[in-house]
Short mmCIF file of C-alpha atoms in Angstrom, two decimals:
data_model
loop_
_atom_site.label_atom_id
_atom_site.label_comp_id
_atom_site.label_asym_id
_atom_site.label_seq_id
_atom_site.Cartn_x
_atom_site.Cartn_y
_atom_site.Cartn_z
CA UNK A 1083 -58.03 -12.68 -9.51
CA UNK A 1084 -54.98 -12.03 -11.69
CA UNK A 1085 -53.12 -9.16 -13.27
CA UNK A 1086 -53.87 -10.09 -16.86
CA UNK A 1087 -57.26 -8.53 -17.49
CA UNK A 1088 -59.05 -9.76 -20.61
CA UNK A 1089 -62.15 -8.72 -22.47
CA UNK A 1090 -64.05 -11.82 -21.36
CA UNK A 1091 -64.08 -13.25 -17.86
CA UNK A 1092 -65.07 -16.71 -16.67
CA UNK A 1093 -66.92 -18.02 -13.64
CA UNK A 1094 -65.93 -21.63 -12.98
CA UNK A 1095 -68.92 -23.24 -11.27
CA UNK A 1096 -68.44 -26.53 -9.42
CA UNK A 1097 -71.57 -28.29 -8.10
CA UNK A 1098 -70.39 -30.50 -5.23
CA UNK A 1099 -71.94 -33.33 -3.24
CA UNK A 1100 -69.93 -35.87 -1.21
CA UNK A 1101 -66.65 -35.49 -3.10
CA UNK A 1102 -64.20 -35.71 -0.18
CA UNK A 1103 -61.91 -38.07 -2.08
CA UNK A 1104 -61.27 -35.80 -5.05
CA UNK A 1105 -62.49 -32.24 -4.44
CA UNK A 1106 -59.21 -30.76 -3.15
CA UNK A 1107 -57.16 -32.24 -5.97
CA UNK A 1108 -59.65 -31.01 -8.55
CA UNK A 1109 -59.96 -27.43 -7.25
CA UNK A 1110 -56.20 -27.07 -6.96
CA UNK A 1111 -55.79 -28.33 -10.52
CA UNK A 1112 -58.20 -25.72 -11.88
CA UNK A 1113 -56.69 -22.92 -9.83
CA UNK A 1114 -53.16 -23.73 -10.99
CA UNK A 1115 -54.23 -24.10 -14.63
CA UNK A 1116 -55.80 -20.64 -14.87
CA UNK A 1117 -53.94 -18.52 -12.33
CA UNK A 1118 -52.31 -15.62 -14.14
CA UNK A 1119 -53.75 -16.65 -17.52
CA UNK A 1120 -57.39 -15.65 -17.28
CA UNK A 1121 -59.76 -13.28 -15.53
CA UNK A 1122 -61.76 -15.78 -13.49
CA UNK A 1123 -63.59 -16.64 -10.31
CA UNK A 1124 -64.17 -20.06 -8.76
CA UNK A 1125 -67.65 -20.75 -7.37
CA UNK A 1126 -68.28 -23.90 -5.35
CA UNK A 1127 -71.94 -24.78 -4.80
CA UNK A 1128 -72.04 -27.48 -2.13
CA UNK A 1129 -75.32 -29.35 -1.74
CA UNK A 1130 -75.60 -30.74 1.79
CA UNK A 1131 -72.71 -33.21 1.76
CA UNK A 1132 -72.60 -35.79 4.54
CA UNK A 1133 -68.88 -36.65 4.32
CA UNK A 1134 -65.82 -34.39 4.88
CA UNK A 1135 -66.44 -32.26 1.81
CA UNK A 1136 -67.52 -29.17 3.78
CA UNK A 1137 -64.44 -29.35 6.00
CA UNK A 1138 -62.13 -29.55 3.01
CA UNK A 1139 -63.84 -26.65 1.26
CA UNK A 1140 -63.55 -24.39 4.31
CA UNK A 1141 -59.83 -25.14 4.44
CA UNK A 1142 -59.41 -24.17 0.76
CA UNK A 1143 -61.75 -21.16 0.72
CA UNK A 1144 -59.16 -18.46 1.44
CA UNK A 1145 -56.16 -20.14 -0.14
CA UNK A 1146 -57.84 -20.59 -3.53
CA UNK A 1147 -60.05 -17.47 -3.24
CA UNK A 1148 -63.22 -19.54 -3.57
CA UNK A 1149 -66.72 -18.15 -3.56
CA UNK A 1150 -68.22 -20.84 -1.39
CA UNK A 1151 -71.94 -21.57 -1.03
CA UNK A 1152 -72.84 -24.44 1.32
CA UNK A 1153 -76.13 -25.87 2.54
CA UNK A 1154 -77.17 -28.02 5.47
CA UNK A 1155 -79.88 -29.86 3.55
CA UNK A 1156 -79.62 -31.40 0.12
CA UNK A 1157 -81.62 -29.67 -2.62
CA UNK A 1158 -81.03 -32.29 -5.30
CA UNK A 1159 -78.97 -31.98 -8.48
CA UNK A 1160 -81.39 -29.98 -10.64
CA UNK A 1161 -82.29 -27.38 -8.00
CA UNK A 1162 -78.69 -27.11 -6.85
CA UNK A 1163 -77.46 -26.42 -10.39
CA UNK A 1164 -80.09 -23.75 -11.04
CA UNK A 1165 -79.21 -22.01 -7.79
CA UNK A 1166 -75.47 -22.28 -8.46
CA UNK A 1167 -75.93 -20.54 -11.80
CA UNK A 1168 -77.37 -17.45 -10.10
CA UNK A 1169 -74.02 -16.67 -8.46
CA UNK A 1170 -71.61 -16.01 -11.39
CA UNK A 1171 -70.59 -12.44 -12.19
CA UNK A 1172 -68.49 -13.12 -15.31
CA UNK A 1173 -69.41 -12.85 -18.97
CA UNK A 1174 -68.92 -16.60 -19.40
CA UNK A 1175 -69.82 -19.54 -17.16
CA UNK A 1176 -67.88 -22.77 -17.18
CA UNK A 1177 -69.97 -25.45 -15.48
CA UNK A 1178 -67.97 -28.55 -14.65
CA UNK A 1179 -68.77 -31.71 -12.69
CA UNK A 1180 -66.72 -32.16 -9.53
CA UNK A 1181 -65.67 -35.81 -9.94
CA UNK A 1182 -62.47 -34.78 -11.76
CA UNK A 1183 -63.08 -36.84 -14.89
CA UNK A 1184 -61.94 -34.03 -17.20
CA UNK A 1185 -58.59 -32.35 -17.79
CA UNK A 1186 -58.74 -28.63 -16.84
CA UNK A 1187 -56.36 -27.80 -19.70
CA UNK A 1188 -59.02 -28.95 -22.20
CA UNK A 1189 -60.85 -25.73 -21.35
CA UNK A 1190 -58.51 -24.02 -23.82
CA UNK A 1191 -59.98 -26.13 -26.62
CA UNK A 1192 -63.40 -24.55 -25.96
CA UNK A 1193 -62.38 -21.00 -25.11
CA UNK A 1194 -61.51 -19.71 -28.64
CA UNK A 1195 -65.07 -20.41 -29.87
CA UNK A 1196 -66.58 -17.80 -27.53
CA UNK A 1197 -66.29 -15.31 -30.39
CA UNK A 1198 -68.65 -17.29 -32.61
CA UNK A 1199 -70.82 -19.45 -30.35
CA UNK A 1200 -73.05 -19.22 -27.28
CA UNK A 1201 -72.71 -22.73 -25.86
CA UNK A 1202 -69.55 -24.80 -26.30
CA UNK A 1203 -69.83 -28.42 -25.17
CA UNK A 1204 -66.83 -30.56 -24.30
CA UNK A 1205 -68.02 -33.99 -25.38
CA UNK A 1206 -66.20 -37.15 -24.27
CA UNK A 1207 -63.78 -38.34 -26.94
CA UNK A 1208 -63.52 -41.81 -25.36
CA UNK A 1209 -65.98 -42.29 -22.54
CA UNK A 1210 -64.41 -43.95 -19.47
CA UNK A 1211 -67.57 -44.76 -17.53
CA UNK A 1212 -68.61 -48.34 -16.88
CA UNK A 1213 -70.66 -50.37 -19.35
CA UNK A 1214 -74.06 -49.79 -17.73
CA UNK A 1215 -73.68 -46.04 -17.41
CA UNK A 1216 -72.31 -45.73 -20.96
CA UNK A 1217 -75.13 -47.87 -22.35
CA UNK A 1218 -77.81 -45.84 -20.57
CA UNK A 1219 -76.25 -42.56 -21.65
CA UNK A 1220 -76.13 -43.64 -25.29
CA UNK A 1221 -79.78 -44.69 -25.19
CA UNK A 1222 -80.77 -41.45 -23.49
CA UNK A 1223 -78.99 -39.34 -26.09
CA UNK A 1224 -80.59 -41.26 -28.95
CA UNK A 1225 -84.02 -40.77 -27.40
CA UNK A 1226 -83.51 -37.02 -27.02
CA UNK A 1227 -82.18 -36.70 -30.57
CA UNK A 1228 -85.28 -38.50 -31.87
CA UNK A 1229 -87.81 -36.43 -29.93
CA UNK A 1230 -86.21 -33.01 -30.26
CA UNK A 1231 -84.41 -33.29 -33.62
CA UNK A 1232 -81.07 -32.15 -32.22
CA UNK A 1233 -77.64 -33.26 -33.52
CA UNK A 1234 -75.70 -33.43 -30.25
CA UNK A 1235 -73.74 -36.52 -29.22
CA UNK A 1236 -73.39 -35.96 -25.47
CA UNK A 1237 -76.46 -34.20 -24.14
CA UNK A 1238 -75.44 -34.16 -20.49
CA UNK A 1239 -71.71 -33.57 -20.67
CA UNK A 1240 -70.06 -32.45 -17.46
CA UNK A 1241 -67.69 -30.01 -19.22
CA UNK A 1242 -69.48 -27.01 -20.73
CA UNK A 1243 -68.96 -23.30 -21.45
CA UNK A 1244 -72.02 -21.02 -21.56
CA UNK A 1245 -72.50 -17.36 -22.35
CA UNK A 1246 -73.93 -15.80 -19.19
CA UNK A 1247 -76.73 -13.99 -21.01
CA UNK A 1248 -77.98 -17.36 -22.30
CA UNK A 1249 -77.82 -18.87 -18.82
CA UNK A 1250 -79.76 -15.94 -17.36
CA UNK A 1251 -82.52 -16.45 -19.93
CA UNK A 1252 -82.73 -20.23 -20.21
CA UNK A 1253 -81.64 -21.76 -16.89
CA UNK A 1254 -84.71 -20.61 -14.90
CA UNK A 1255 -86.95 -22.46 -17.40
CA UNK A 1256 -85.23 -25.83 -16.87
CA UNK A 1257 -87.66 -27.89 -14.80
CA UNK A 1258 -88.65 -31.10 -16.60
CA UNK A 1259 -85.73 -33.49 -17.16
CA UNK A 1260 -83.65 -34.98 -14.39
CA UNK A 1261 -80.41 -33.90 -16.09
CA UNK A 1262 -79.87 -30.15 -16.23
CA UNK A 1263 -77.56 -29.83 -19.21
CA UNK A 1264 -79.70 -31.96 -21.52
CA UNK A 1265 -82.78 -29.80 -21.00
CA UNK A 1266 -80.74 -26.58 -21.01
CA UNK A 1267 -79.25 -27.59 -24.35
CA UNK A 1268 -82.61 -28.52 -25.86
CA UNK A 1269 -84.19 -25.24 -24.77
CA UNK A 1270 -81.19 -23.22 -26.01
CA UNK A 1271 -81.29 -25.04 -29.35
CA UNK A 1272 -85.01 -24.29 -29.62
CA UNK A 1273 -84.28 -20.59 -29.09
CA UNK A 1274 -81.74 -20.59 -31.91
CA UNK A 1275 -78.56 -20.10 -29.91
CA UNK A 1276 -75.26 -21.07 -31.54
CA UNK A 1277 -73.95 -24.37 -30.17
CA UNK A 1278 -70.69 -26.19 -30.83
CA UNK A 1279 -69.34 -29.60 -29.81
CA UNK A 1280 -65.63 -30.11 -29.11
CA UNK A 1281 -64.09 -33.52 -28.23
CA UNK A 1282 -62.20 -33.58 -24.91
CA UNK A 1283 -60.49 -36.20 -22.78
CA UNK A 1284 -62.44 -38.22 -20.25
CA UNK A 1285 -60.98 -40.13 -17.29
CA UNK A 1286 -62.21 -42.92 -15.05
CA UNK A 1287 -63.68 -41.87 -11.72
CA UNK A 1288 -60.99 -41.73 -9.05
CA UNK A 1289 -63.37 -42.58 -6.22
CA UNK A 1290 -66.28 -45.00 -5.80
CA UNK A 1291 -68.86 -44.33 -8.56
CA UNK A 1292 -72.28 -42.98 -7.67
CA UNK A 1293 -75.01 -45.59 -7.10
CA UNK A 1294 -77.61 -43.52 -8.91
CA UNK A 1295 -77.72 -46.16 -11.69
CA UNK A 1296 -77.98 -49.18 -9.41
CA UNK A 1297 -80.02 -51.84 -11.27
CA UNK A 1298 -82.72 -51.87 -8.59
CA UNK A 1299 -83.42 -48.17 -9.19
CA UNK A 1300 -83.37 -48.21 -12.97
CA UNK A 1301 -87.05 -48.97 -13.72
CA UNK A 1302 -88.23 -46.04 -11.62
CA UNK A 1303 -85.58 -43.67 -13.03
CA UNK A 1304 -86.36 -44.64 -16.63
CA UNK A 1305 -90.13 -44.32 -16.18
CA UNK A 1306 -89.78 -40.91 -14.55
CA UNK A 1307 -87.44 -39.63 -17.25
CA UNK A 1308 -89.69 -40.87 -20.07
CA UNK A 1309 -92.60 -38.92 -18.57
CA UNK A 1310 -90.36 -35.87 -18.27
CA UNK A 1311 -89.24 -36.13 -21.90
CA UNK A 1312 -92.86 -36.30 -23.04
CA UNK A 1313 -93.81 -33.23 -20.98
CA UNK A 1314 -90.86 -31.25 -22.36
CA UNK A 1315 -91.69 -32.36 -25.90
CA UNK A 1316 -95.27 -31.15 -25.60
CA UNK A 1317 -94.19 -27.87 -24.02
CA UNK A 1318 -91.65 -27.05 -26.72
CA UNK A 1319 -93.74 -28.31 -29.62
CA UNK A 1320 -96.82 -26.24 -28.75
CA UNK A 1321 -95.33 -23.19 -27.05
CA UNK A 1322 -93.91 -21.20 -29.97
CA UNK A 1323 -92.24 -21.34 -33.39
CA UNK A 1324 -88.50 -22.09 -33.07
CA UNK A 1325 -85.96 -19.58 -34.33
CA UNK A 1326 -83.43 -20.38 -37.02
CA UNK A 1327 -80.33 -22.24 -35.88
CA UNK A 1328 -76.61 -21.95 -36.30
CA UNK A 1329 -75.41 -25.37 -35.13
CA UNK A 1330 -71.76 -26.30 -35.21
CA UNK A 1331 -70.88 -30.01 -35.63
CA UNK A 1332 -67.87 -31.71 -34.15
#
């Protein structure tokens, strides 16, 4: 995509669902940040949007040299992420949420650690989500740390850099939790991969927040996730002996 070839290349993977209000601004920001500086590709995995997202993506496909994968029916977040991660061709995969709550330039804070680590997590320095979402996320992270004895502060960050060989091995096994990155991180930790946390900026959502955490839905979501955590705990605890770890703190 650019003339400056480097040893390592990056596939930027953007899972997208109903992001008409922000998707063009976000994709242009990433393209402009890395054009001419990095060997990269941009992969957009669209999951059956019902707004104008598809129309916007088709308009940008050629201009931004996107690898665009779109679907008529929604697969759901977990399945969509796993499928999206089968498309990259680069040595590194940068998986980023498409709500534009992160600064693309913060990628450079993670990139140098590719020489020493396998997973580099951009954790929110000051979380800008609303009270309910922040409260639930904190409780979720504490629960996962208790069950799986992991030291990570933001288990489902939307700003993460993965070595492709780790993704190829671990991603197909993610099937229990409702949040891909949390389970991917736990399974990678259990396999002894080197993991580092780096603080990055976090912004408020620029469009109407998702209603996934609407109070009326919370009891069902919490009950389902607790069952999933227990199943993952039993699977990991009794499947094999964990490898040694090389965990990098903040």
